[in-house]
Short mmCIF file of C-alpha atoms in Angstrom, two decimals:
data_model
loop_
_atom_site.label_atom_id
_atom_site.label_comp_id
_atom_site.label_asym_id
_atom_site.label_seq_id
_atom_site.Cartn_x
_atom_site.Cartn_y
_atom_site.Cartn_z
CA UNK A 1 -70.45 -74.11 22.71
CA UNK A 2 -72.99 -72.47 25.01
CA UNK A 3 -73.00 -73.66 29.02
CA UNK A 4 -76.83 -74.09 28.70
CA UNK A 5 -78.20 -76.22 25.97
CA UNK A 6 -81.48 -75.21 24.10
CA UNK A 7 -82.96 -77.07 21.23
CA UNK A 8 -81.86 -75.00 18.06
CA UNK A 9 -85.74 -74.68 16.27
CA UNK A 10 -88.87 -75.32 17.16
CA UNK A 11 -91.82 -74.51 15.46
CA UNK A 12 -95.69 -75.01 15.28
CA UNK A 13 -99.12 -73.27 13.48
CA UNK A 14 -100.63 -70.48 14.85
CA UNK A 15 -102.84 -70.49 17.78
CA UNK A 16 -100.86 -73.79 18.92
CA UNK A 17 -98.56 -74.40 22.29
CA UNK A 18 -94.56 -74.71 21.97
CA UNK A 19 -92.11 -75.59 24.36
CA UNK A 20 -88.84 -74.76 24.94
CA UNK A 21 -86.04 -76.86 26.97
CA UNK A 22 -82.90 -75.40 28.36
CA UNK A 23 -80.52 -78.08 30.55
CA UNK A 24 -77.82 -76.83 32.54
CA UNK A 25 -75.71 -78.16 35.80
CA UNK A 26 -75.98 -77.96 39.25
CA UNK A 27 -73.52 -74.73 39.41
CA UNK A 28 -76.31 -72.45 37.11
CA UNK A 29 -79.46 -73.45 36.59
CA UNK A 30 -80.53 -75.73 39.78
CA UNK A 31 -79.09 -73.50 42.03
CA UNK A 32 -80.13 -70.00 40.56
CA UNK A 33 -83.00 -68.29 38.84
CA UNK A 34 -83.53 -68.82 35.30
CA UNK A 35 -84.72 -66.06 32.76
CA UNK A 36 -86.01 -66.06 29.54
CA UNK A 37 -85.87 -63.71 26.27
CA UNK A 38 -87.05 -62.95 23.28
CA UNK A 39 -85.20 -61.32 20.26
CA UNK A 40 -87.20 -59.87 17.76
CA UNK A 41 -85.69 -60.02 14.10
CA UNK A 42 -83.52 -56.66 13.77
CA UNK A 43 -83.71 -56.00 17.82
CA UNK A 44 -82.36 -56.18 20.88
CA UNK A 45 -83.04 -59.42 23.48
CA UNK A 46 -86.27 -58.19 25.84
CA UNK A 47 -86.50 -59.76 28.75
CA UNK A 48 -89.88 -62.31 28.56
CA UNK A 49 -89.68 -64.67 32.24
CA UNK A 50 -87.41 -63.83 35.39
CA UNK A 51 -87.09 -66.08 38.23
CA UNK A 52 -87.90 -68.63 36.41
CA UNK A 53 -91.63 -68.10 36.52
CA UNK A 54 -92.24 -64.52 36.65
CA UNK A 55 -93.49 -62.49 33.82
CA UNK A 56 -92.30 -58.21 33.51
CA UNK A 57 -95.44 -55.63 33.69
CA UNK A 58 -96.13 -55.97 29.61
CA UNK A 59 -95.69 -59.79 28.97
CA UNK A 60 -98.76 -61.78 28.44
CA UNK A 61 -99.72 -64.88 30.43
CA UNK A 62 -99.44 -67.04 26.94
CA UNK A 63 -95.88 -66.86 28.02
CA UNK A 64 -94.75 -69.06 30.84
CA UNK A 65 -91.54 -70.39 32.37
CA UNK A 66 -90.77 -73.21 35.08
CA UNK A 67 -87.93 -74.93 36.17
CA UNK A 68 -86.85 -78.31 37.80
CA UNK A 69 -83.90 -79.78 38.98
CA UNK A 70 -81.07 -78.42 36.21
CA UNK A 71 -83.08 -78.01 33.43
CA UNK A 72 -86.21 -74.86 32.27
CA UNK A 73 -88.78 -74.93 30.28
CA UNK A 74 -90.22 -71.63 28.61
CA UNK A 75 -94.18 -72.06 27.37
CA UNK A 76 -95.91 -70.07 24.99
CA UNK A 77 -100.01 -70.45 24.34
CA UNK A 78 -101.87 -69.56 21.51
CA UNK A 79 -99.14 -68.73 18.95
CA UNK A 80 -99.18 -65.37 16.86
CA UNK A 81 -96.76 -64.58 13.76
CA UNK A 82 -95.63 -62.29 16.01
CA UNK A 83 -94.21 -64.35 18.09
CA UNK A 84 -91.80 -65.60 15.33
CA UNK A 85 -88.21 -64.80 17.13
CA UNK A 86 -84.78 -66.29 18.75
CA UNK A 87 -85.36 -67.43 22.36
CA UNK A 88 -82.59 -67.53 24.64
CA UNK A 89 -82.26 -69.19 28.08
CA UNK A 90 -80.11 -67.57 30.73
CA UNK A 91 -78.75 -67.67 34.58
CA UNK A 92 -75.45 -67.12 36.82
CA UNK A 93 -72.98 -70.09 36.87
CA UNK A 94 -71.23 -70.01 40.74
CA UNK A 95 -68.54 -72.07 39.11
CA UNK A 96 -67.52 -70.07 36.47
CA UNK A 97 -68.59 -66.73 38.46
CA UNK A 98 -70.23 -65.47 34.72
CA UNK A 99 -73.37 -64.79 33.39
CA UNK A 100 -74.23 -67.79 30.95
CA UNK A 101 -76.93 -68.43 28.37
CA UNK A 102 -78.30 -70.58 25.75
CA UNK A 103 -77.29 -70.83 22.71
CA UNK A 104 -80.94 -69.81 21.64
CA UNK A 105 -83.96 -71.28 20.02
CA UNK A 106 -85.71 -69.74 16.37
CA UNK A 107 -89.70 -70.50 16.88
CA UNK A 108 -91.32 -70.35 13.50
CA UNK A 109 -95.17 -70.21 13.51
CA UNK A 110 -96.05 -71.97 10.22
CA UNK B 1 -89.01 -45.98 31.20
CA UNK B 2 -85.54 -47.44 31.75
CA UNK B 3 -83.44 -46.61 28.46
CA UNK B 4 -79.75 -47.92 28.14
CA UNK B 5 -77.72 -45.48 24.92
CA UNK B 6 -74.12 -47.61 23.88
CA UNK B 7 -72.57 -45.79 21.32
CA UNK B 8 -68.16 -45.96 20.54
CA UNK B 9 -68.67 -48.70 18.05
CA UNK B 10 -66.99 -49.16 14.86
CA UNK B 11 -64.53 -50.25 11.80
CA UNK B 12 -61.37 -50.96 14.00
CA UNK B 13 -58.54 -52.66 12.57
CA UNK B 14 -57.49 -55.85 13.80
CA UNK B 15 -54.92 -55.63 17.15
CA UNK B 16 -56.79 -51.92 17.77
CA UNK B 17 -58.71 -50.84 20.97
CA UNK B 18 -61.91 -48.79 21.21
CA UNK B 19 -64.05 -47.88 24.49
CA UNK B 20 -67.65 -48.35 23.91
CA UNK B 21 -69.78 -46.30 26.29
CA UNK B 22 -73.60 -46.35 27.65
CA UNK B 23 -75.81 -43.70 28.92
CA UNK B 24 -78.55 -45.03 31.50
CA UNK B 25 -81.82 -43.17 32.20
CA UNK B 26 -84.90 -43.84 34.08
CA UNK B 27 -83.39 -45.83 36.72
CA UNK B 28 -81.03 -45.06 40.02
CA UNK B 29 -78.40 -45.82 38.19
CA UNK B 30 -75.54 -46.23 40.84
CA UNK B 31 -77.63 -48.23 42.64
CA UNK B 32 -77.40 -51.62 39.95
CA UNK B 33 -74.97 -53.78 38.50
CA UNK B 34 -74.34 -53.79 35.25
CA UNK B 35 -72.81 -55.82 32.47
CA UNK B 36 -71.98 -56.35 28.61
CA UNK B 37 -73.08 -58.89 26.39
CA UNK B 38 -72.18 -59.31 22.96
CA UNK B 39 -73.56 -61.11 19.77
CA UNK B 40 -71.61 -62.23 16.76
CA UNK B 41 -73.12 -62.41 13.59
CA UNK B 42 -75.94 -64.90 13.48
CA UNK B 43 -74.64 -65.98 17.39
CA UNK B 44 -76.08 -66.39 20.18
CA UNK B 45 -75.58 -64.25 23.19
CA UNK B 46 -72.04 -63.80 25.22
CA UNK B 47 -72.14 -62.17 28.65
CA UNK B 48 -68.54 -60.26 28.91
CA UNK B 49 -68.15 -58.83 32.22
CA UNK B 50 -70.12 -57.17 34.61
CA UNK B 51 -69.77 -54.16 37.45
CA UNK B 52 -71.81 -54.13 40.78
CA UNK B 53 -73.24 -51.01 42.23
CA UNK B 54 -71.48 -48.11 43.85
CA UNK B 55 -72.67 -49.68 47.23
CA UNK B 56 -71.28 -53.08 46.49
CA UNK B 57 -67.88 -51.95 45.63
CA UNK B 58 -68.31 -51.55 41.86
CA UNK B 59 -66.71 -54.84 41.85
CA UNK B 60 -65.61 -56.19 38.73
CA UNK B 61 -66.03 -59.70 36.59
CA UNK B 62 -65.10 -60.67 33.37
CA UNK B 63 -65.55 -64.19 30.71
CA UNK B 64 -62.24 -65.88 30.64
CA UNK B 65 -62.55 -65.11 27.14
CA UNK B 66 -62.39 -61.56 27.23
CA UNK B 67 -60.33 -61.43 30.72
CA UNK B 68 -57.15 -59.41 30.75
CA UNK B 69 -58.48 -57.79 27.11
CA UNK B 70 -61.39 -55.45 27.67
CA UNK B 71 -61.99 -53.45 30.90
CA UNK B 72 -64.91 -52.14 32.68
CA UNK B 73 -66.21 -49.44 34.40
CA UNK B 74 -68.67 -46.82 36.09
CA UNK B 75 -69.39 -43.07 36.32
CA UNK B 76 -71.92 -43.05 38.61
CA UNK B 77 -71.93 -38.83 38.28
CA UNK B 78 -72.47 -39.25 34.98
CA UNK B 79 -74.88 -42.50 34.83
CA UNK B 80 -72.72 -43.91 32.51
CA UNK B 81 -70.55 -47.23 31.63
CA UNK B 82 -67.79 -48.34 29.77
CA UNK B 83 -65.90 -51.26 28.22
CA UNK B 84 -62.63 -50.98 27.01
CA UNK B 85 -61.65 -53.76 24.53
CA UNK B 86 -58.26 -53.91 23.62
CA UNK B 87 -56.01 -55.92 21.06
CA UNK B 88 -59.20 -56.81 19.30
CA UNK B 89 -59.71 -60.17 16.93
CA UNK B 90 -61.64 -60.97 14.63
CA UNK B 91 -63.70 -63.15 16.82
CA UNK B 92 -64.60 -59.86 18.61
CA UNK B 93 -66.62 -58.94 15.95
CA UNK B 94 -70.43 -58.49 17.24
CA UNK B 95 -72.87 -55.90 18.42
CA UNK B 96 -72.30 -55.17 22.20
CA UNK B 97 -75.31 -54.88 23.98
CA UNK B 98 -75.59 -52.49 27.60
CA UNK B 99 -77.20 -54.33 30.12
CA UNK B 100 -78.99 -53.80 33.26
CA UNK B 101 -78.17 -56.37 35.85
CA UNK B 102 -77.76 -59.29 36.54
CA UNK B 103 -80.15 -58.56 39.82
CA UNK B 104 -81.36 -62.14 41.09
CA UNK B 105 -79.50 -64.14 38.16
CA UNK B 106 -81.65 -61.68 35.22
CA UNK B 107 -80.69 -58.78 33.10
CA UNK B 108 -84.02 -56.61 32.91
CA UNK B 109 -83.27 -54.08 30.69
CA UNK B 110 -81.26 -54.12 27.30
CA UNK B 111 -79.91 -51.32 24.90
CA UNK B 112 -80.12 -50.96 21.46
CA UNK B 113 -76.23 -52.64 21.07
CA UNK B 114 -73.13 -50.89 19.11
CA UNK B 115 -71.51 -52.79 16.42
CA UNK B 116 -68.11 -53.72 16.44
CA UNK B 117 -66.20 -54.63 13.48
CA UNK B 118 -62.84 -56.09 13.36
CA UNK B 119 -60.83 -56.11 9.99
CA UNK B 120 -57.76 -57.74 9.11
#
């Protein structure tokens, strides 16, 4: 049972726009930055969104991420096969002093 | 280019211990926290414990799950970091990932992970 709550699939055809949710508490997500990444089939998790809205040198601006209140959203444009991964949510939780994330989110592009 | 190297992984027998290790390049390494995170088969992600950097103490956290089981530490000389899991379960089996940060609530930079498998 993950601390942050993310839908477990989503999917849509290429070239489309998909959404992501990820709901939390007051003691992660409201009060700290959320970040975003994407696993790759095989890989490692990359980071994709950091304070909440931020994109690394590298990631392209189909990806977004906001945040209000306690929950996140991650937004992706345009979808490519590629894009076809596991998307997790994650953040600090003050109460339980530990890193917490999502339990994470497979996007299929149909 | 920031690369992260874990490597200590194995077939361990249930109740063992093994220390998994990481090498860290391309970044002032004593200078950043850093943590474990794990993934069991077909999982989602577990953040273990983390270490801050040599000028914040190298203070130490750990998941109540793991707490009082696996240990973690730093050799800044040697840019390199540690876990020690002990009187492992099969729950424990995953690939344990190296992990940059957190640094503002995010972990930037991720290794390539060591698989650990626990037998009965």
């Amino acid at each position: 049972q993950s601390v942050l709550t993310q839908p477990p699939s989503v999917s849509a055809a290429p070239g489309q726009k998909v959404t992501i949710s990820c709901s939390g508490s007051s003691s992660n997500i409201e009060n700290n930055y959320v970040s975003w990444y994407q696993q790759l089939p095989g890989t490692a998790p990359k980071l994709l969104i950091y304070e909440n809205n931020k994109r690394p040198s590298g990631i392209p601006d189909r990806f977004s991420g906001s945040k209000s209140g306690t929950s996140a959203t991650l937004g992706i444009t345009g979808l490519q096969t590629g894009d076809e991964a596991d998307y997790f949510c994650g953040t600090w939780d003050n109460s339980l002093s530990e890193g917490v994330f999502g339990g994470g989110t497979t996007l299929t592009v149909l | 280019e920031v690369e992260l190297l874990e490597s200590g992984g194995g077939l361990v027998q249930r109740g063992g211990s093994l220390r998994l290790s990481c090498v860290a390049s391309g970044f002032t390494f004593s200078s950043y926290a850093m943590s474990w995170v794990r993934q069991a088969p077909g999982k989602g992600l577990e953040w273990l414990s983390a270490i801050s950097s040599f000028t914040n103490g190298g203070r130490t956290s750990y998941a109540d799950s793991v707490k009082g089981r696996f240990t973690i530490s730093r050799d800044n000389s040697k840019n390199t970091l540690y876990l020690q899991v002990n009187s492992l379960g099969a729950d424990d089996t995953a690939i344990y990932y190296c992990v940059k940060g957190p640094a503002r609530d995010c972990f930037d930079y991720w290794g390539q992970g060591t698989l650990v498998t626990v037998s009965s």
